[in-house]
PDB file of C-alpha atoms in Angstrom:
ATOM      1  CA  ALA N   1      92.796 -29.230 126.983  1.00  0.00           C
ATOM      2  CA  LEU N   2      93.817 -31.888 124.544  1.00  0.00           C
ATOM      3  CA  GLY N   3      92.039 -34.695 126.345  1.00  0.00           C
ATOM      4  CA  LEU N   4      95.371 -36.444 126.914  1.00  0.00           C
ATOM      5  CA  PRO N   5      96.718 -37.156 130.389  1.00  0.00           C
ATOM      6  CA  CYS N   6      99.829 -35.149 131.250  1.00  0.00           C
ATOM      7  CA  GLY N   7     102.195 -38.099 130.975  1.00  0.00           C
ATOM      8  CA  GLU N   8     100.791 -39.404 127.682  1.00  0.00           C
ATOM      9  CA  TYR N   9     102.114 -36.610 125.466  1.00  0.00           C
ATOM     10  CA  PRO N  10     105.221 -34.509 126.121  1.00  0.00           C
ATOM     11  CA  ARG N  11     103.398 -31.318 126.971  1.00  0.00           C
ATOM     12  CA  PRO N  12     103.339 -29.133 130.047  1.00  0.00           C
ATOM     13  CA  CYS N  13     100.728 -29.674 132.708  1.00  0.00           C
ATOM     14  CA  LEU N  14      99.979 -26.255 134.103  1.00  0.00           C
ATOM     15  CA  THR N  15      97.335 -25.549 136.707  1.00  0.00           C
ATOM     16  CA  ALA N  16      94.936 -22.625 136.593  1.00  0.00           C
ATOM     17  CA  THR N  17      96.598 -21.261 139.745  1.00  0.00           C
ATOM     18  CA  PHE N  18     100.012 -21.311 138.111  1.00  0.00           C
ATOM     19  CA  LEU N  19      98.685 -19.582 134.997  1.00  0.00           C
ATOM     20  CA  GLY N  20      97.069 -16.913 137.187  1.00  0.00           C
ATOM     21  CA  ASN N  21     100.299 -16.389 139.115  1.00  0.00           C
ATOM     22  CA  ILE N  22     102.411 -15.949 135.983  1.00  0.00           C
ATOM     23  CA  THR N  23      99.902 -13.383 134.736  1.00  0.00           C
ATOM     24  CA  ILE N  24     100.342 -11.451 137.989  1.00  0.00           C
ATOM     25  CA  ALA N  25     104.134 -11.714 137.650  1.00  0.00           C
ATOM     26  CA  GLY N  26     103.915 -10.410 134.080  1.00  0.00           C
ATOM     27  CA  TYR N  27     101.850  -7.382 135.119  1.00  0.00           C
ATOM     28  CA  ALA N  28     104.245  -6.653 137.976  1.00  0.00           C
ATOM     29  CA  MET N  29     107.125  -6.681 135.494  1.00  0.00           C
ATOM     30  CA  LEU N  30     105.267  -4.232 133.251  1.00  0.00           C
ATOM     31  CA  SER N  31     105.383  -1.683 136.059  1.00  0.00           C
ATOM     32  CA  ILE N  32     109.001  -2.440 136.894  1.00  0.00           C
ATOM     33  CA  SER N  33     110.008  -2.243 133.233  1.00  0.00           C
ATOM     34  CA  VAL N  34     108.759   1.365 132.992  1.00  0.00           C
ATOM     35  CA  ALA N  35     111.124   2.270 135.829  1.00  0.00           C
ATOM     36  CA  MET N  36     113.920   0.316 134.130  1.00  0.00           C
ATOM     37  CA  TYR N  37     113.334   2.227 130.894  1.00  0.00           C
ATOM     38  CA  ASN N  38     113.529   5.551 132.694  1.00  0.00           C
ATOM     39  CA  ALA N  39     116.628   4.566 134.638  1.00  0.00           C
ATOM     40  CA  TRP N  40     118.723   2.896 131.930  1.00  0.00           C
ATOM     41  CA  TRP N  41     117.380   3.271 128.419  1.00  0.00           C
ATOM     42  CA  SER N  42     115.905   6.754 128.158  1.00  0.00           C
ATOM     43  CA  GLY N  43     119.286   8.248 127.254  1.00  0.00           C
ATOM     44  CA  TYR N  44     119.670   6.206 124.068  1.00  0.00           C
ATOM     45  CA  SER N  45     118.439   7.368 120.669  1.00  0.00           C
ATOM     46  CA  TYR N  46     115.114   6.037 119.448  1.00  0.00           C
ATOM     47  CA  ARG N  47     116.827   4.426 116.466  1.00  0.00           C
ATOM     48  CA  THR N  48     119.168   2.524 118.786  1.00  0.00           C
ATOM     49  CA  ILE N  49     116.324   1.432 121.044  1.00  0.00           C
ATOM     50  CA  PHE N  50     114.140   0.279 118.150  1.00  0.00           C
ATOM     51  CA  THR N  51     116.987  -1.550 116.403  1.00  0.00           C
ATOM     52  CA  PHE N  52     118.170  -3.285 119.559  1.00  0.00           C
ATOM     53  CA  GLY N  53     114.588  -4.015 120.637  1.00  0.00           C
ATOM     54  CA  HIS N  54     113.622  -5.651 117.352  1.00  0.00           C
ATOM     55  CA  LEU N  55     116.817  -7.687 117.271  1.00  0.00           C
ATOM     56  CA  MET N  56     116.056  -8.864 120.816  1.00  0.00           C
ATOM     57  CA  SER N  57     112.457  -9.600 119.791  1.00  0.00           C
ATOM     58  CA  PHE N  58     113.771 -11.692 116.906  1.00  0.00           C
ATOM     59  CA  LEU N  59     116.002 -13.676 119.254  1.00  0.00           C
ATOM     60  CA  TRP N  60     113.388 -13.879 122.026  1.00  0.00           C
ATOM     61  CA  ASN N  61     110.922 -15.402 119.575  1.00  0.00           C
ATOM     62  CA  PHE N  62     113.061 -18.522 119.443  1.00  0.00           C
ATOM     63  CA  THR N  63     112.460 -19.250 123.118  1.00  0.00           C
ATOM     64  CA  ASP N  64     109.112 -20.540 121.861  1.00  0.00           C
ATOM     65  CA  LEU N  65     110.979 -22.950 119.619  1.00  0.00           C
ATOM     66  CA  ILE N  66     113.047 -24.135 122.594  1.00  0.00           C
ATOM     67  CA  TRP N  67     109.810 -24.835 124.445  1.00  0.00           C
ATOM     68  CA  LEU N  68     108.120 -26.491 121.452  1.00  0.00           C
ATOM     69  CA  LYS N  69     111.092 -28.786 120.851  1.00  0.00           C
ATOM     70  CA  ARG N  70     111.173 -29.513 124.599  1.00  0.00           C
ATOM     71  CA  TRP N  71     114.854 -28.580 124.737  1.00  0.00           C
ATOM     72  CA  ASN N  72     114.193 -26.894 128.081  1.00  0.00           C
ATOM     73  CA  ILE N  73     113.433 -30.322 129.575  1.00  0.00           C
ATOM     74  CA  MET N  74     116.546 -31.791 127.957  1.00  0.00           C
ATOM     75  CA  ILE N  75     118.743 -29.208 129.728  1.00  0.00           C
ATOM     76  CA  GLY N  76     116.894 -29.624 133.023  1.00  0.00           C
ATOM     77  CA  VAL N  77     114.662 -26.519 133.049  1.00  0.00           C
ATOM     78  CA  SER N  78     111.094 -27.334 134.059  1.00  0.00           C
ATOM     79  CA  ASP N  79     108.173 -26.028 132.025  1.00  0.00           C
ATOM     80  CA  LYS N  80     106.983 -23.959 134.960  1.00  0.00           C
ATOM     81  CA  LEU N  81     110.335 -22.241 135.426  1.00  0.00           C
ATOM     82  CA  PHE N  82     110.741 -21.723 131.693  1.00  0.00           C
ATOM     83  CA  ILE N  83     107.271 -20.213 131.272  1.00  0.00           C
ATOM     84  CA  LEU N  84     107.594 -18.087 134.411  1.00  0.00           C
ATOM     85  CA  THR N  85     110.912 -16.698 133.160  1.00  0.00           C
ATOM     86  CA  GLU N  86     109.368 -15.917 129.778  1.00  0.00           C
ATOM     87  CA  GLU N  87     106.382 -14.172 131.380  1.00  0.00           C
ATOM     88  CA  VAL N  88     108.655 -12.096 133.605  1.00  0.00           C
ATOM     89  CA  LEU N  89     111.130 -11.076 130.895  1.00  0.00           C
ATOM     90  CA  ALA N  90     108.746 -10.535 127.957  1.00  0.00           C
ATOM     91  CA  PRO N  91     107.142  -7.374 129.439  1.00  0.00           C
ATOM     92  CA  ILE N  92     110.578  -5.775 129.680  1.00  0.00           C
ATOM     93  CA  LEU N  93     111.091  -6.216 125.949  1.00  0.00           C
ATOM     94  CA  ASP N  94     107.536  -5.045 125.277  1.00  0.00           C
ATOM     95  CA  LYS N  95     108.060  -1.820 127.202  1.00  0.00           C
ATOM     96  CA  PHE N  96     111.505  -1.370 125.681  1.00  0.00           C
ATOM     97  CA  LEU N  97     109.822  -1.226 122.263  1.00  0.00           C
ATOM     98  CA  SER N  98     106.662   0.669 123.194  1.00  0.00           C
ATOM     99  CA  MET N  99     107.934   3.387 125.552  1.00  0.00           C
ATOM    100  CA  PRO N 100     109.827   5.361 122.883  1.00  0.00           C
ATOM    101  CA  MET N 101     106.697   5.460 120.744  1.00  0.00           C
ATOM    102  CA  PHE N 102     104.638   6.852 123.625  1.00  0.00           C
ATOM    103  CA  ILE N 103     107.325   9.441 124.314  1.00  0.00           C
ATOM    104  CA  ILE N 104     107.532  10.482 120.649  1.00  0.00           C
ATOM    105  CA  VAL N 105     103.746  10.830 120.442  1.00  0.00           C
ATOM    106  CA  ALA N 106     103.649  12.867 123.671  1.00  0.00           C
ATOM    107  CA  ALA N 107     106.435  15.148 122.464  1.00  0.00           C
ATOM    108  CA  LEU N 108     104.907  15.746 119.028  1.00  0.00           C
ATOM    109  CA  ALA N 109     101.289  16.112 120.116  1.00  0.00           C
ATOM    110  CA  PRO N 110      99.925  19.647 120.094  1.00  0.00           C
ATOM    111  CA  GLU N 111      99.079  20.951 123.553  1.00  0.00           C
ATOM    112  CA  GLY N 112      95.686  19.796 124.745  1.00  0.00           C
ATOM    113  CA  VAL N 113      95.407  16.729 122.511  1.00  0.00           C
ATOM    114  CA  GLU N 114      97.948  14.474 124.221  1.00  0.00           C
ATOM    115  CA  VAL N 115      95.240  12.118 125.487  1.00  0.00           C
ATOM    116  CA  THR N 116      93.692  11.891 122.023  1.00  0.00           C
ATOM    117  CA  MET N 117      97.080  11.115 120.520  1.00  0.00           C
ATOM    118  CA  PHE N 118      97.694   8.453 123.157  1.00  0.00           C
ATOM    119  CA  ALA N 119      94.289   6.911 122.419  1.00  0.00           C
ATOM    120  CA  LEU N 120      95.016   6.997 118.680  1.00  0.00           C
ATOM    121  CA  ASN N 121      98.416   5.387 119.244  1.00  0.00           C
ATOM    122  CA  MET N 122      96.826   2.642 121.359  1.00  0.00           C
ATOM    123  CA  ALA N 123      94.053   2.124 118.778  1.00  0.00           C
ATOM    124  CA  ILE N 124      96.600   1.712 115.983  1.00  0.00           C
ATOM    125  CA  SER N 125      98.645  -0.650 118.160  1.00  0.00           C
ATOM    126  CA  ASN N 126      95.592  -2.741 119.044  1.00  0.00           C
ATOM    127  CA  PHE N 127      94.457  -2.798 115.417  1.00  0.00           C
ATOM    128  CA  GLY N 128      97.922  -3.968 114.364  1.00  0.00           C
ATOM    129  CA  GLY N 129      97.778  -6.747 116.950  1.00  0.00           C
ATOM    130  CA  LEU N 130      94.357  -7.814 115.716  1.00  0.00           C
ATOM    131  CA  VAL N 131      95.404  -7.816 112.056  1.00  0.00           C
ATOM    132  CA  SER N 132      98.602  -9.731 112.857  1.00  0.00           C
ATOM    133  CA  GLY N 133      96.488 -12.330 114.651  1.00  0.00           C
ATOM    134  CA  TYR N 134      94.367 -12.816 111.541  1.00  0.00           C
ATOM    135  CA  PHE N 135      97.473 -13.073 109.364  1.00  0.00           C
ATOM    136  CA  GLY N 136      98.884 -15.589 111.824  1.00  0.00           C
ATOM    137  CA  VAL N 137      95.764 -17.746 111.563  1.00  0.00           C
ATOM    138  CA  ALA N 138      95.904 -17.537 107.757  1.00  0.00           C
ATOM    139  CA  LEU N 139      99.579 -18.524 107.799  1.00  0.00           C
ATOM    140  CA  LEU N 140      98.872 -21.464 110.090  1.00  0.00           C
ATOM    141  CA  TYR N 141      96.132 -22.554 107.718  1.00  0.00           C
ATOM    142  CA  ALA N 142      98.573 -22.260 104.790  1.00  0.00           C
ATOM    143  CA  LEU N 143     101.093 -24.361 106.714  1.00  0.00           C
ATOM    144  CA  GLY N 144      98.551 -27.126 107.107  1.00  0.00           C
ATOM    145  CA  GLY N 145      97.021 -26.072 110.378  1.00  0.00           C
ATOM    146  CA  VAL N 146      97.874 -27.099 113.873  1.00  0.00           C
ATOM    147  CA  GLU N 147      96.166 -30.254 115.023  1.00  0.00           C
ATOM    148  CA  ALA N 148      96.814 -32.059 118.278  1.00  0.00           C
ATOM    149  CA  PRO N 149      98.800 -34.053 119.085  1.00  0.00           C
ATOM    150  CA  GLU N 150     101.155 -33.587 116.095  1.00  0.00           C
ATOM    151  CA  PHE N 151     101.126 -29.766 115.859  1.00  0.00           C
ATOM    152  CA  ILE N 152     102.812 -29.987 112.451  1.00  0.00           C
ATOM    153  CA  GLY N 153     102.818 -26.298 111.482  1.00  0.00           C
ATOM    154  CA  VAL N 154     103.837 -24.799 114.817  1.00  0.00           C
ATOM    155  CA  GLU N 155     107.611 -24.957 114.386  1.00  0.00           C
ATOM    156  CA  ALA N 156     107.525 -23.440 110.894  1.00  0.00           C
ATOM    157  CA  MET N 157     105.156 -20.760 112.147  1.00  0.00           C
ATOM    158  CA  THR N 158     107.507 -19.897 115.004  1.00  0.00           C
ATOM    159  CA  ILE N 159     110.467 -19.541 112.639  1.00  0.00           C
ATOM    160  CA  ILE N 160     108.505 -17.408 110.148  1.00  0.00           C
ATOM    161  CA  ARG N 161     107.180 -15.230 113.001  1.00  0.00           C
ATOM    162  CA  GLY N 162     110.732 -14.712 114.234  1.00  0.00           C
ATOM    163  CA  PHE N 163     111.983 -13.456 110.899  1.00  0.00           C
ATOM    164  CA  THR N 164     108.998 -11.130 110.424  1.00  0.00           C
ATOM    165  CA  ARG N 165     110.093  -9.376 113.617  1.00  0.00           C
ATOM    166  CA  LEU N 166     113.117  -8.109 111.697  1.00  0.00           C
ATOM    167  CA  PHE N 167     111.023  -6.201 109.109  1.00  0.00           C
ATOM    168  CA  PRO N 168     110.505  -3.060 111.254  1.00  0.00           C
ATOM    169  CA  ILE N 169     114.284  -2.560 111.312  1.00  0.00           C
ATOM    170  CA  LEU N 170     114.028  -1.643 107.622  1.00  0.00           C
ATOM    171  CA  LEU N 171     111.798   1.315 108.552  1.00  0.00           C
ATOM    172  CA  ILE N 172     114.059   2.700 111.293  1.00  0.00           C
ATOM    173  CA  PRO N 173     116.156   4.893 108.947  1.00  0.00           C
ATOM    174  CA  PHE N 174     112.960   6.817 108.128  1.00  0.00           C
ATOM    175  CA  LEU N 175     112.498   7.927 111.760  1.00  0.00           C
TER     176      LEU N 175
END
């Protein structure tokens, strides 16, 4: 909470109930996205899935910029609808990028160690998320920090984050 009333600064006013409901919607979409992967995407090559997924991740990142600039309000989309849509669609992209990795690990794991390989894959993924969070904080600090109500470094951070999502595409030829 910024300590500012909702109308005093152009920011969304979201209730705890709404935030809880979008979390539920996001988890529901995680389950649905596994079925979607199996039905529509499992026939594509891993290189195609990873390339398309990272390009979509790059583009999807800029929805944050739309929200930060408040362009969603300018075109008549409420914050609640915008955030709900993001929380429903983001898990699809997440599963689109993570499912092939789980399948590759399961296929390459020696018999009897599949669970260990899955745990190792999850540990590496979680470690990567943790390290990226620390790098993100360091980058925000380098950009001058993010202080309410100006939030000076947020837009630059969003743009930089978007372009870093293209880096994994350089590694795809090595698959």
